[in-house]
Amino acid sequence: MNPLRGRSAELGRLLDALRAAEHGEASVTVVTGEPGIGKSALLRAATEQAGRHGTLVATAAAHQTDDISPLASLAPALRAGPDPLISTAHFLELAALNGQPLWLAERLADLIGRRLDGEAALIVLDDAQWSDPLTGFVLRIVIARLASAKMMWLLATRPVPGGMTDQLIDAVQDQVPVHALHLAPLSNEAVLELAADRLDGPLDPALSVRLSGVQGVPFLAEQLVAGLYLSDLPDGLVEGVRRRTASTTDLCRALLRTAAVFGSEFRLEDVAELMGEPIAKLSPPLDEAIRAGLLADGGSTLTFRHELLRSAVLADVPPSAQRALHRSIADQLLAGGRGPAAAAPHILAVAASGDAAAISTLRQAAEELLATMSITAVSVIQQAFELTPVDSPLRGDVGEDVVMVLLVARRFDDAQAFADDLLGETALYRGPVTPDLRASILLRLAPHQWATGRLDPKDLAVEGAASHLSERLAAYRVLAGVQEPFETDDPVANGVQLLAAGERAQAEGRYGDASGLYAKARTATLDEVGSHPAIRIELAELFCLARTDGLEEARNRLQGLLSAGDSWVAPQLSVLRAELELAAGNLTAAAEAATTGLRWMAEVHDHSSEPIARQVLALVALQKGHLSEAREQAAGDEQIRALLAIADGDPAAATRLLDTPQDFPERHEQLIHAATAAKDPRTAQKAATLLGEQAAATPSTHFRAAAQLVAAHNEADRAGLSQAVELLREAPRPLLLAKAEELYGLAELEDGDRATAVAALEHALDSFTELGATAQAARVQAVLQAAGVRRRRWAAVQARPETGWEALTPMERRVALLVAEGHTNRSAAEELVVSASTVGTHLRAAFGKLGVNSRVQLTRLVLERFASPPNA
């Protein structure tokens, strides 16, 4: 290998990053530069050095045609070498996930992490500007997921503002260091050294003069030395290629020109078929082209040694010949069963406005690409639309395809804007907007509009539309709540009405009924215009099923969806898992699922479930006594604020828990909290009433037990509390069971039955501790210790910090908050029903723990922490 000239500083930076990766600091380096500036040579030098150090090296290069094949750009790196990153079996497994990009990326990250297991690796992708969209998406996730691995990611790209590498940098720069390396032209000295290396001897003075004309571009310097570059840019390379090929056979020149139209990468059998020559006859001219330095043989495919060389060859193919070749290539690919997607680039190169055959093939190509390459599908269908004349009868149908593809590609705003223009009879479409076209497009938009709360009932009626489309629109009016249900034989309309019935049942707290209705709606859903996505219906079904006695069934089914469901709804799947794990008392798993859901939301740009994820994280933090974290996670949530206020010593805030919405995670536990924390018996009674209504609407075990628990607590009914405890032993709600045991133990302790009380409280303590609910464990442990209970070892309850907000006792917090609201010691004492001196004692203790020495400082600290005091 010839030495790398003029790039010692750049190579040194790459080797520094490589050494850092070997010591556990993952990074990404993006090398940018114009064509021919030496990016590939720098990458080759880095990979050679990495190999010498024993680092695992995986390399690949993207090609212009990669955007029609999922993961085409990255796949060669995964399978490179005798001991590849991904085994054959696992690679085939990944191929089955091409239509589920998030699952594919997560699985790939897991496989690479397991494969490396502490081993250092360098993964290289050249010509990244041509990467297929799936490769770009996968890299963003995999790099972030493997931020702690010994990995260096090295990408080379032409400057493309907003392109794949810019998107990659934006996505991962918070997880791993990103280094940008721009290659400038070489110095004249470096160019001369490079030329001397290629000639393996001294330079002729005349050649040295001519080398000054390559403007520091190493590729052109090499071609000048090789006789393929003769004069100034840009014609010099074309002339040089002509000179080099002049001595080759006519068949070699024909092969090169035909191949140049195919693209930078091609198969010999395709070129042979197009030329009408047997492959054996092309072997000698192929050898000529390789010896001429124009082609490289990769085994299954051939490539031009550089895109600039292909461009130089292509310059000798007249435009009319290029068009004819593109058309023949498209016909050949279609006839050979390669599919419309493979033919699409060649059709787009020659298609003219109004070409019905081209438009038809492009529509088919978009449909073929949609499942795995939706971004490419959008580009193809939009170009098909541009080829369709504005007054063509096909314009409306192709326009509907555009809306459909944009929706599948999750470009919802673009789909809505395009549909508005199309249906508004703007310059976009001058043909008649038929009732069926209008109804069909409205039905395609309706599921997303409903899911995002943007469904406008006034748009859901189209006079003159076909009966089945009219009935489907009417069904969405039922879903919107502006029309009564109706009888229909149309399966889509029936499914939407079942969904509407499920929504009503869920809103009324009839979770058992809702779960059954959702199940029917899901099984009735067909893949037709207006159908609601079955996966979203199933999410609602599992949510309701978990609120009956079907929590374990819901968890099991959800686990299947997390491995085989639609990865575009991964955030919603993960957040639902967080809710179910919270219900099952698995606090760590709940927090992990909620955090994963937030990460996935960022990756798929869908934050619709973020409030629920934050609620779960806040509730877990409250269970663990981490009040600051709870406040940060759901600072604006009224229920979380009420719980925080109660934790800060404000029992009056319990009343606000009565307004907990039906869909709040484990709402019944908040109502129990309201009843047990409130000093006002009316709050406790209202909580009992609400729980009784819930138990009547959905007679599940835990709802019945919760209603009985609060009713018995309000009436100091120890027998009723004991029955609630026994009932909860049948339900998979361990946190609720421990809470019931705590209440039962407290009631028995107050009544004087110490033995029964201690047994119940110790069991509650052990359960809270095992589940990680340290705040509740600390409360129960304090009760037991106050009752004189002695244990050889107490639960590992976290000690109260010595400083900061969490160091304050509940009374100290309450005093601090009242003072921040403007109370004097006397008015605070009246509020708390204690003496002013007691308030002063607590206030001094709060000053010391918070590091303040005045009421003004205390007020400022509270306002910074809470925005407004939680007692307000």
mmCIF file of N, CA and C in Angstrom, residues 225-317:
data_model
loop_
_atom_site.group_PDB
_atom_site.id
_atom_site.type_symbol
_atom_site.label_atom_id
_atom_site.label_comp_id
_atom_site.label_asym_id
_atom_site.label_seq_id
_atom_site.Cartn_x
_atom_site.Cartn_y
_atom_site.Cartn_z
ATOM 1 N N VAL A 225 -1.125 10.925 -13.616
ATOM 2 C CA VAL A 225 0.028 10.028 -13.689
ATOM 3 C C VAL A 225 -0.303 8.794 -14.524
ATOM 4 N N ALA A 226 -1.546 8.314 -14.404
ATOM 5 C CA ALA A 226 -1.956 7.105 -15.131
ATOM 6 C C ALA A 226 -2.359 7.396 -16.567
ATOM 7 N N GLY A 227 -2.350 8.675 -16.941
ATOM 8 C CA GLY A 227 -2.706 9.010 -18.316
ATOM 9 C C GLY A 227 -4.200 9.172 -18.540
ATOM 10 N N LEU A 228 -4.982 9.253 -17.485
ATOM 11 C CA LEU A 228 -6.432 9.385 -17.634
ATOM 12 C C LEU A 228 -6.906 10.817 -17.417
ATOM 13 N N TYR A 229 -5.960 11.750 -17.218
ATOM 14 C CA TYR A 229 -6.358 13.135 -16.996
ATOM 15 C C TYR A 229 -5.358 14.002 -17.752
ATOM 16 N N LEU A 230 -5.850 14.851 -18.669
ATOM 17 C CA LEU A 230 -4.947 15.511 -19.589
ATOM 18 C C LEU A 230 -4.905 17.034 -19.475
ATOM 19 N N SER A 231 -5.929 17.657 -18.911
ATOM 20 C CA SER A 231 -5.948 19.112 -18.926
ATOM 21 C C SER A 231 -6.748 19.633 -17.755
ATOM 22 N N ASP A 232 -7.219 20.869 -17.878
ATOM 23 C CA ASP A 232 -7.942 21.496 -16.780
ATOM 24 C C ASP A 232 -9.293 20.831 -16.555
ATOM 25 N N LEU A 233 -9.812 21.066 -15.343
ATOM 26 C CA LEU A 233 -11.152 20.593 -15.012
ATOM 27 C C LEU A 233 -12.171 21.346 -15.863
ATOM 28 N N PRO A 234 -13.335 20.722 -16.208
ATOM 29 C CA PRO A 234 -13.666 19.322 -15.937
ATOM 30 C C PRO A 234 -13.386 18.392 -17.098
ATOM 31 N N ASP A 235 -12.986 18.989 -18.274
ATOM 32 C CA ASP A 235 -12.885 18.159 -19.478
ATOM 33 C C ASP A 235 -11.653 17.278 -19.496
ATOM 34 N N GLY A 236 -10.691 17.585 -18.661
ATOM 35 C CA GLY A 236 -9.450 16.832 -18.715
ATOM 36 C C GLY A 236 -9.624 15.361 -18.422
ATOM 37 N N LEU A 237 -10.477 15.012 -17.455
ATOM 38 C CA LEU A 237 -10.678 13.605 -17.122
ATOM 39 C C LEU A 237 -11.386 12.876 -18.249
ATOM 40 N N VAL A 238 -12.351 13.541 -18.877
ATOM 41 C CA VAL A 238 -13.060 12.930 -20.008
ATOM 42 C C VAL A 238 -12.070 12.614 -21.124
ATOM 43 N N GLU A 239 -11.201 13.597 -21.433
ATOM 44 C CA GLU A 239 -10.219 13.381 -22.484
ATOM 45 C C GLU A 239 -9.251 12.269 -22.103
ATOM 46 N N GLY A 240 -8.889 12.223 -20.835
ATOM 47 C CA GLY A 240 -7.975 11.176 -20.399
ATOM 48 C C GLY A 240 -8.575 9.793 -20.521
ATOM 49 N N VAL A 241 -9.850 9.657 -20.172
ATOM 50 C CA VAL A 241 -10.517 8.364 -20.294
ATOM 51 C C VAL A 241 -10.627 7.968 -21.766
ATOM 52 N N ARG A 242 -10.939 8.937 -22.623
ATOM 53 C CA ARG A 242 -11.004 8.639 -24.060
ATOM 54 C C ARG A 242 -9.661 8.128 -24.570
ATOM 55 N N ARG A 243 -8.596 8.769 -24.110
ATOM 56 C CA ARG A 243 -7.266 8.368 -24.549
ATOM 57 C C ARG A 243 -6.951 6.954 -24.077
ATOM 58 N N ARG A 244 -7.302 6.663 -22.811
ATOM 59 C CA ARG A 244 -7.001 5.341 -22.278
ATOM 60 C C ARG A 244 -7.814 4.260 -22.994
ATOM 61 N N THR A 245 -9.068 4.525 -23.307
ATOM 62 C CA THR A 245 -9.930 3.504 -23.925
ATOM 63 C C THR A 245 -9.758 3.430 -25.433
ATOM 64 N N ALA A 246 -9.044 4.391 -25.996
ATOM 65 C CA ALA A 246 -8.873 4.366 -27.459
ATOM 66 C C ALA A 246 -8.156 3.112 -27.919
ATOM 67 N N SER A 247 -7.308 2.579 -27.075
ATOM 68 C CA SER A 247 -6.555 1.386 -27.460
ATOM 69 C C SER A 247 -7.298 0.094 -27.137
ATOM 70 N N THR A 248 -8.477 0.198 -26.536
ATOM 71 C CA THR A 248 -9.250 -1.010 -26.219
ATOM 72 C C THR A 248 -10.141 -1.360 -27.393
ATOM 73 N N THR A 249 -10.749 -2.532 -27.314
ATOM 74 C CA THR A 249 -11.633 -2.995 -28.384
ATOM 75 C C THR A 249 -12.953 -2.235 -28.356
ATOM 76 N N ASP A 250 -13.664 -2.298 -29.495
ATOM 77 C CA ASP A 250 -14.985 -1.674 -29.582
ATOM 78 C C ASP A 250 -15.922 -2.280 -28.532
ATOM 79 N N LEU A 251 -15.809 -3.569 -28.309
ATOM 80 C CA LEU A 251 -16.697 -4.233 -27.353
ATOM 81 C C LEU A 251 -16.423 -3.759 -25.925
ATOM 82 N N CYS A 252 -15.164 -3.496 -25.616
ATOM 83 C CA CYS A 252 -14.828 -2.974 -24.276
ATOM 84 C C CYS A 252 -15.447 -1.597 -24.077
ATOM 85 N N ARG A 253 -15.333 -0.731 -25.105
ATOM 86 C CA ARG A 253 -15.907 0.609 -24.977
ATOM 87 C C ARG A 253 -17.428 0.538 -24.871
ATOM 88 N N ALA A 254 -18.028 -0.381 -25.609
ATOM 89 C CA ALA A 254 -19.490 -0.533 -25.531
ATOM 90 C C ALA A 254 -19.903 -1.034 -24.152
ATOM 91 N N LEU A 255 -19.136 -1.963 -23.624
ATOM 92 C CA LEU A 255 -19.426 -2.481 -22.273
ATOM 93 C C LEU A 255 -19.361 -1.351 -21.247
ATOM 94 N N LEU A 256 -18.309 -0.522 -21.328
ATOM 95 C CA LEU A 256 -18.145 0.562 -20.359
ATOM 96 C C LEU A 256 -19.293 1.557 -20.453
ATOM 97 N N ARG A 257 -19.686 1.914 -21.670
ATOM 98 C CA ARG A 257 -20.746 2.907 -21.825
ATOM 99 C C ARG A 257 -22.089 2.363 -21.356
ATOM 100 N N THR A 258 -22.352 1.117 -21.654
ATOM 101 C CA THR A 258 -23.607 0.514 -21.184
ATOM 102 C C THR A 258 -23.614 0.419 -19.667
ATOM 103 N N ALA A 259 -22.494 -0.003 -19.110
ATOM 104 C CA ALA A 259 -22.397 -0.131 -17.654
ATOM 105 C C ALA A 259 -22.559 1.222 -16.976
ATOM 106 N N ALA A 260 -22.018 2.286 -17.579
ATOM 107 C CA ALA A 260 -22.108 3.613 -16.977
ATOM 108 C C ALA A 260 -23.563 4.058 -16.852
ATOM 109 N N VAL A 261 -24.399 3.650 -17.787
ATOM 110 C CA VAL A 261 -25.817 3.995 -17.702
ATOM 111 C C VAL A 261 -26.488 3.192 -16.592
ATOM 112 N N PHE A 262 -26.063 1.955 -16.386
ATOM 113 C CA PHE A 262 -26.613 1.138 -15.301
ATOM 114 C C PHE A 262 -26.364 1.797 -13.948
ATOM 115 N N GLY A 263 -25.167 2.356 -13.752
ATOM 116 C CA GLY A 263 -24.856 2.987 -12.469
ATOM 117 C C GLY A 263 -23.446 2.661 -12.029
ATOM 118 N N SER A 264 -23.076 3.162 -10.849
ATOM 119 C CA SER A 264 -21.710 2.947 -10.368
ATOM 120 C C SER A 264 -21.466 1.491 -9.993
ATOM 121 N N GLU A 265 -22.527 0.726 -9.711
ATOM 122 C CA GLU A 265 -22.422 -0.701 -9.401
ATOM 123 C C GLU A 265 -23.386 -1.445 -10.301
ATOM 124 N N PHE A 266 -22.965 -2.568 -10.864
ATOM 125 C CA PHE A 266 -23.813 -3.295 -11.819
ATOM 126 C C PHE A 266 -23.418 -4.760 -11.851
ATOM 127 N N ARG A 267 -24.292 -5.564 -12.458
ATOM 128 C CA ARG A 267 -24.000 -6.995 -12.638
ATOM 129 C C ARG A 267 -23.646 -7.240 -14.098
ATOM 130 N N LEU A 268 -22.631 -8.051 -14.312
ATOM 131 C CA LEU A 268 -22.189 -8.327 -15.676
ATOM 132 C C LEU A 268 -23.294 -8.985 -16.494
ATOM 133 N N GLU A 269 -24.079 -9.871 -15.853
ATOM 134 C CA GLU A 269 -25.129 -10.548 -16.610
ATOM 135 C C GLU A 269 -26.188 -9.569 -17.099
ATOM 136 N N ASP A 270 -26.432 -8.505 -16.336
ATOM 137 C CA ASP A 270 -27.409 -7.504 -16.776
ATOM 138 C C ASP A 270 -26.888 -6.755 -17.996
ATOM 139 N N VAL A 271 -25.633 -6.362 -17.940
ATOM 140 C CA VAL A 271 -25.039 -5.650 -19.075
ATOM 141 C C VAL A 271 -24.986 -6.560 -20.307
ATOM 142 N N ALA A 272 -24.631 -7.822 -20.113
ATOM 143 C CA ALA A 272 -24.555 -8.760 -21.238
ATOM 144 C C ALA A 272 -25.917 -8.926 -21.908
ATOM 145 N N GLU A 273 -26.945 -9.066 -21.105
ATOM 146 C CA GLU A 273 -28.289 -9.223 -21.662
ATOM 147 C C GLU A 273 -28.707 -7.991 -22.438
ATOM 148 N N LEU A 274 -28.411 -6.812 -21.900
ATOM 149 C CA LEU A 274 -28.797 -5.584 -22.583
ATOM 150 C C LEU A 274 -28.028 -5.423 -23.894
ATOM 151 N N MET A 275 -26.759 -5.827 -23.901
ATOM 152 C CA MET A 275 -25.952 -5.720 -25.115
ATOM 153 C C MET A 275 -26.251 -6.841 -26.105
ATOM 154 N N GLY A 276 -26.973 -7.872 -25.643
ATOM 155 C CA GLY A 276 -27.256 -9.003 -26.521
ATOM 156 C C GLY A 276 -26.045 -9.856 -26.781
ATOM 157 N N GLU A 277 -25.126 -9.896 -25.840
ATOM 158 C CA GLU A 277 -23.891 -10.661 -25.984
ATOM 159 C C GLU A 277 -23.828 -11.737 -24.906
ATOM 160 N N PRO A 278 -23.278 -12.914 -25.213
ATOM 161 C CA PRO A 278 -23.079 -13.924 -24.158
ATOM 162 C C PRO A 278 -22.044 -13.435 -23.153
ATOM 163 N N ILE A 279 -22.222 -13.853 -21.927
ATOM 164 C CA ILE A 279 -21.308 -13.406 -20.878
ATOM 165 C C ILE A 279 -19.870 -13.798 -21.196
ATOM 166 N N ALA A 280 -19.681 -14.984 -21.769
ATOM 167 C CA ALA A 280 -18.320 -15.447 -22.069
ATOM 168 C C ALA A 280 -17.621 -14.501 -23.040
ATOM 169 N N LYS A 281 -18.368 -13.927 -23.975
ATOM 170 C CA LYS A 281 -17.762 -13.031 -24.954
ATOM 171 C C LYS A 281 -17.332 -11.714 -24.321
ATOM 172 N N LEU A 282 -17.952 -11.370 -23.182
ATOM 173 C CA LEU A 282 -17.616 -10.106 -22.524
ATOM 174 C C LEU A 282 -16.439 -10.245 -21.563
ATOM 175 N N SER A 283 -15.964 -11.459 -21.359
ATOM 176 C CA SER A 283 -14.870 -11.642 -20.415
ATOM 177 C C SER A 283 -13.599 -10.908 -20.840
ATOM 178 N N PRO A 284 -13.156 -11.025 -22.107
ATOM 179 C CA PRO A 284 -11.937 -10.293 -22.511
ATOM 180 C C PRO A 284 -12.105 -8.775 -22.425
ATOM 181 N N PRO A 285 -13.207 -8.211 -22.958
ATOM 182 C CA PRO A 285 -13.338 -6.742 -22.817
ATOM 183 C C PRO A 285 -13.455 -6.284 -21.353
ATOM 184 N N LEU A 286 -14.054 -7.120 -20.501
ATOM 185 C CA LEU A 286 -14.110 -6.778 -19.082
ATOM 186 C C LEU A 286 -12.705 -6.714 -18.510
ATOM 187 N N ASP A 287 -11.866 -7.671 -18.900
ATOM 188 C CA ASP A 287 -10.489 -7.665 -18.425
ATOM 189 C C ASP A 287 -9.754 -6.414 -18.903
ATOM 190 N N GLU A 288 -10.043 -5.977 -20.138
ATOM 191 C CA GLU A 288 -9.442 -4.738 -20.640
ATOM 192 C C GLU A 288 -9.838 -3.544 -19.763
ATOM 193 N N ALA A 289 -11.123 -3.468 -19.416
ATOM 194 C CA ALA A 289 -11.614 -2.337 -18.623
ATOM 195 C C ALA A 289 -10.995 -2.328 -17.237
ATOM 196 N N ILE A 290 -10.778 -3.518 -16.672
ATOM 197 C CA ILE A 290 -10.159 -3.597 -15.342
ATOM 198 C C ILE A 290 -8.700 -3.174 -15.429
ATOM 199 N N ARG A 291 -7.978 -3.665 -16.476
ATOM 200 C CA ARG A 291 -6.570 -3.301 -16.617
ATOM 201 C C ARG A 291 -6.395 -1.822 -16.946
ATOM 202 N N ALA A 292 -7.428 -1.228 -17.537
ATOM 203 C CA ALA A 292 -7.384 0.202 -17.840
ATOM 204 C C ALA A 292 -7.618 1.055 -16.600
ATOM 205 N N GLY A 293 -7.915 0.412 -15.472
ATOM 206 C CA GLY A 293 -8.108 1.141 -14.229
ATOM 207 C C GLY A 293 -9.469 1.786 -14.092
ATOM 208 N N LEU A 294 -10.445 1.309 -14.873
ATOM 209 C CA LEU A 294 -11.775 1.922 -14.829
ATOM 210 C C LEU A 294 -12.756 1.122 -13.988
ATOM 211 N N LEU A 295 -12.665 -0.179 -13.991
ATOM 212 C CA LEU A 295 -13.598 -1.042 -13.265
ATOM 213 C C LEU A 295 -12.875 -1.846 -12.196
ATOM 214 N N ALA A 296 -13.629 -2.249 -11.193
ATOM 215 C CA ALA A 296 -13.130 -3.144 -10.141
ATOM 216 C C ALA A 296 -14.111 -4.294 -10.013
ATOM 217 N N ASP A 297 -13.581 -5.497 -9.850
ATOM 218 C CA ASP A 297 -14.411 -6.699 -9.769
ATOM 219 C C ASP A 297 -14.618 -7.057 -8.297
ATOM 220 N N GLY A 298 -15.885 -6.988 -7.850
ATOM 221 C CA GLY A 298 -16.194 -7.324 -6.458
ATOM 222 C C GLY A 298 -16.744 -8.709 -6.284
ATOM 223 N N GLY A 299 -16.698 -9.535 -7.322
ATOM 224 C CA GLY A 299 -17.220 -10.895 -7.228
ATOM 225 C C GLY A 299 -18.614 -10.977 -7.823
ATOM 226 N N SER A 300 -19.614 -10.659 -7.036
ATOM 227 C CA SER A 300 -20.987 -10.724 -7.537
ATOM 228 C C SER A 300 -21.365 -9.493 -8.344
ATOM 229 N N THR A 301 -20.669 -8.384 -8.097
ATOM 230 C CA THR A 301 -20.955 -7.152 -8.841
ATOM 231 C C THR A 301 -19.657 -6.511 -9.293
ATOM 232 N N LEU A 302 -19.802 -5.605 -10.243
ATOM 233 C CA LEU A 302 -18.688 -4.802 -10.727
ATOM 234 C C LEU A 302 -18.963 -3.348 -10.382
ATOM 235 N N THR A 303 -17.905 -2.589 -10.163
ATOM 236 C CA THR A 303 -18.081 -1.171 -9.848
ATOM 237 C C THR A 303 -17.058 -0.352 -10.614
ATOM 238 N N PHE A 304 -17.417 0.893 -10.901
ATOM 239 C CA PHE A 304 -16.427 1.841 -11.400
ATOM 240 C C PHE A 304 -15.520 2.221 -10.227
ATOM 241 N N ARG A 305 -14.241 2.363 -10.533
ATOM 242 C CA ARG A 305 -13.280 2.635 -9.462
ATOM 243 C C ARG A 305 -13.559 3.976 -8.780
ATOM 244 N N HIS A 306 -14.232 4.853 -9.439
ATOM 245 C CA HIS A 306 -14.618 6.120 -8.831
ATOM 246 C C HIS A 306 -15.801 6.665 -9.608
ATOM 247 N N GLU A 307 -16.653 7.377 -8.908
ATOM 248 C CA GLU A 307 -17.822 7.950 -9.564
ATOM 249 C C GLU A 307 -17.419 8.947 -10.633
ATOM 250 N N LEU A 308 -16.296 9.637 -10.434
ATOM 251 C CA LEU A 308 -15.834 10.574 -11.449
ATOM 252 C C LEU A 308 -15.448 9.859 -12.744
ATOM 253 N N LEU A 309 -14.928 8.642 -12.631
ATOM 254 C CA LEU A 309 -14.608 7.865 -13.825
ATOM 255 C C LEU A 309 -15.875 7.469 -14.564
ATOM 256 N N ARG A 310 -16.898 7.063 -13.819
ATOM 257 C CA ARG A 310 -18.174 6.723 -14.472
ATOM 258 C C ARG A 310 -18.737 7.942 -15.190
ATOM 259 N N SER A 311 -18.647 9.106 -14.538
ATOM 260 C CA SER A 311 -19.149 10.324 -15.159
ATOM 261 C C SER A 311 -18.383 10.639 -16.439
ATOM 262 N N ALA A 312 -17.071 10.380 -16.423
ATOM 263 C CA ALA A 312 -16.267 10.637 -17.617
ATOM 264 C C ALA A 312 -16.666 9.703 -18.754
ATOM 265 N N VAL A 313 -16.915 8.436 -18.443
ATOM 266 C CA VAL A 313 -17.362 7.484 -19.470
ATOM 267 C C VAL A 313 -18.740 7.882 -19.978
ATOM 268 N N LEU A 314 -19.605 8.271 -19.063
ATOM 269 C CA LEU A 314 -20.978 8.610 -19.432
ATOM 270 C C LEU A 314 -21.026 9.840 -20.331
ATOM 271 N N ALA A 315 -20.024 10.700 -20.208
ATOM 272 C CA ALA A 315 -19.995 11.909 -21.039
ATOM 273 C C ALA A 315 -19.889 11.581 -22.520
ATOM 274 N N ASP A 316 -19.416 10.387 -22.847
ATOM 275 C CA ASP A 316 -19.299 9.984 -24.248
ATOM 276 C C ASP A 316 -20.523 9.241 -24.750
ATOM 277 N N VAL A 317 -21.561 9.135 -23.921
ATOM 278 C CA VAL A 317 -22.803 8.493 -24.353
ATOM 279 C C VAL A 317 -23.805 9.605 -24.669
#
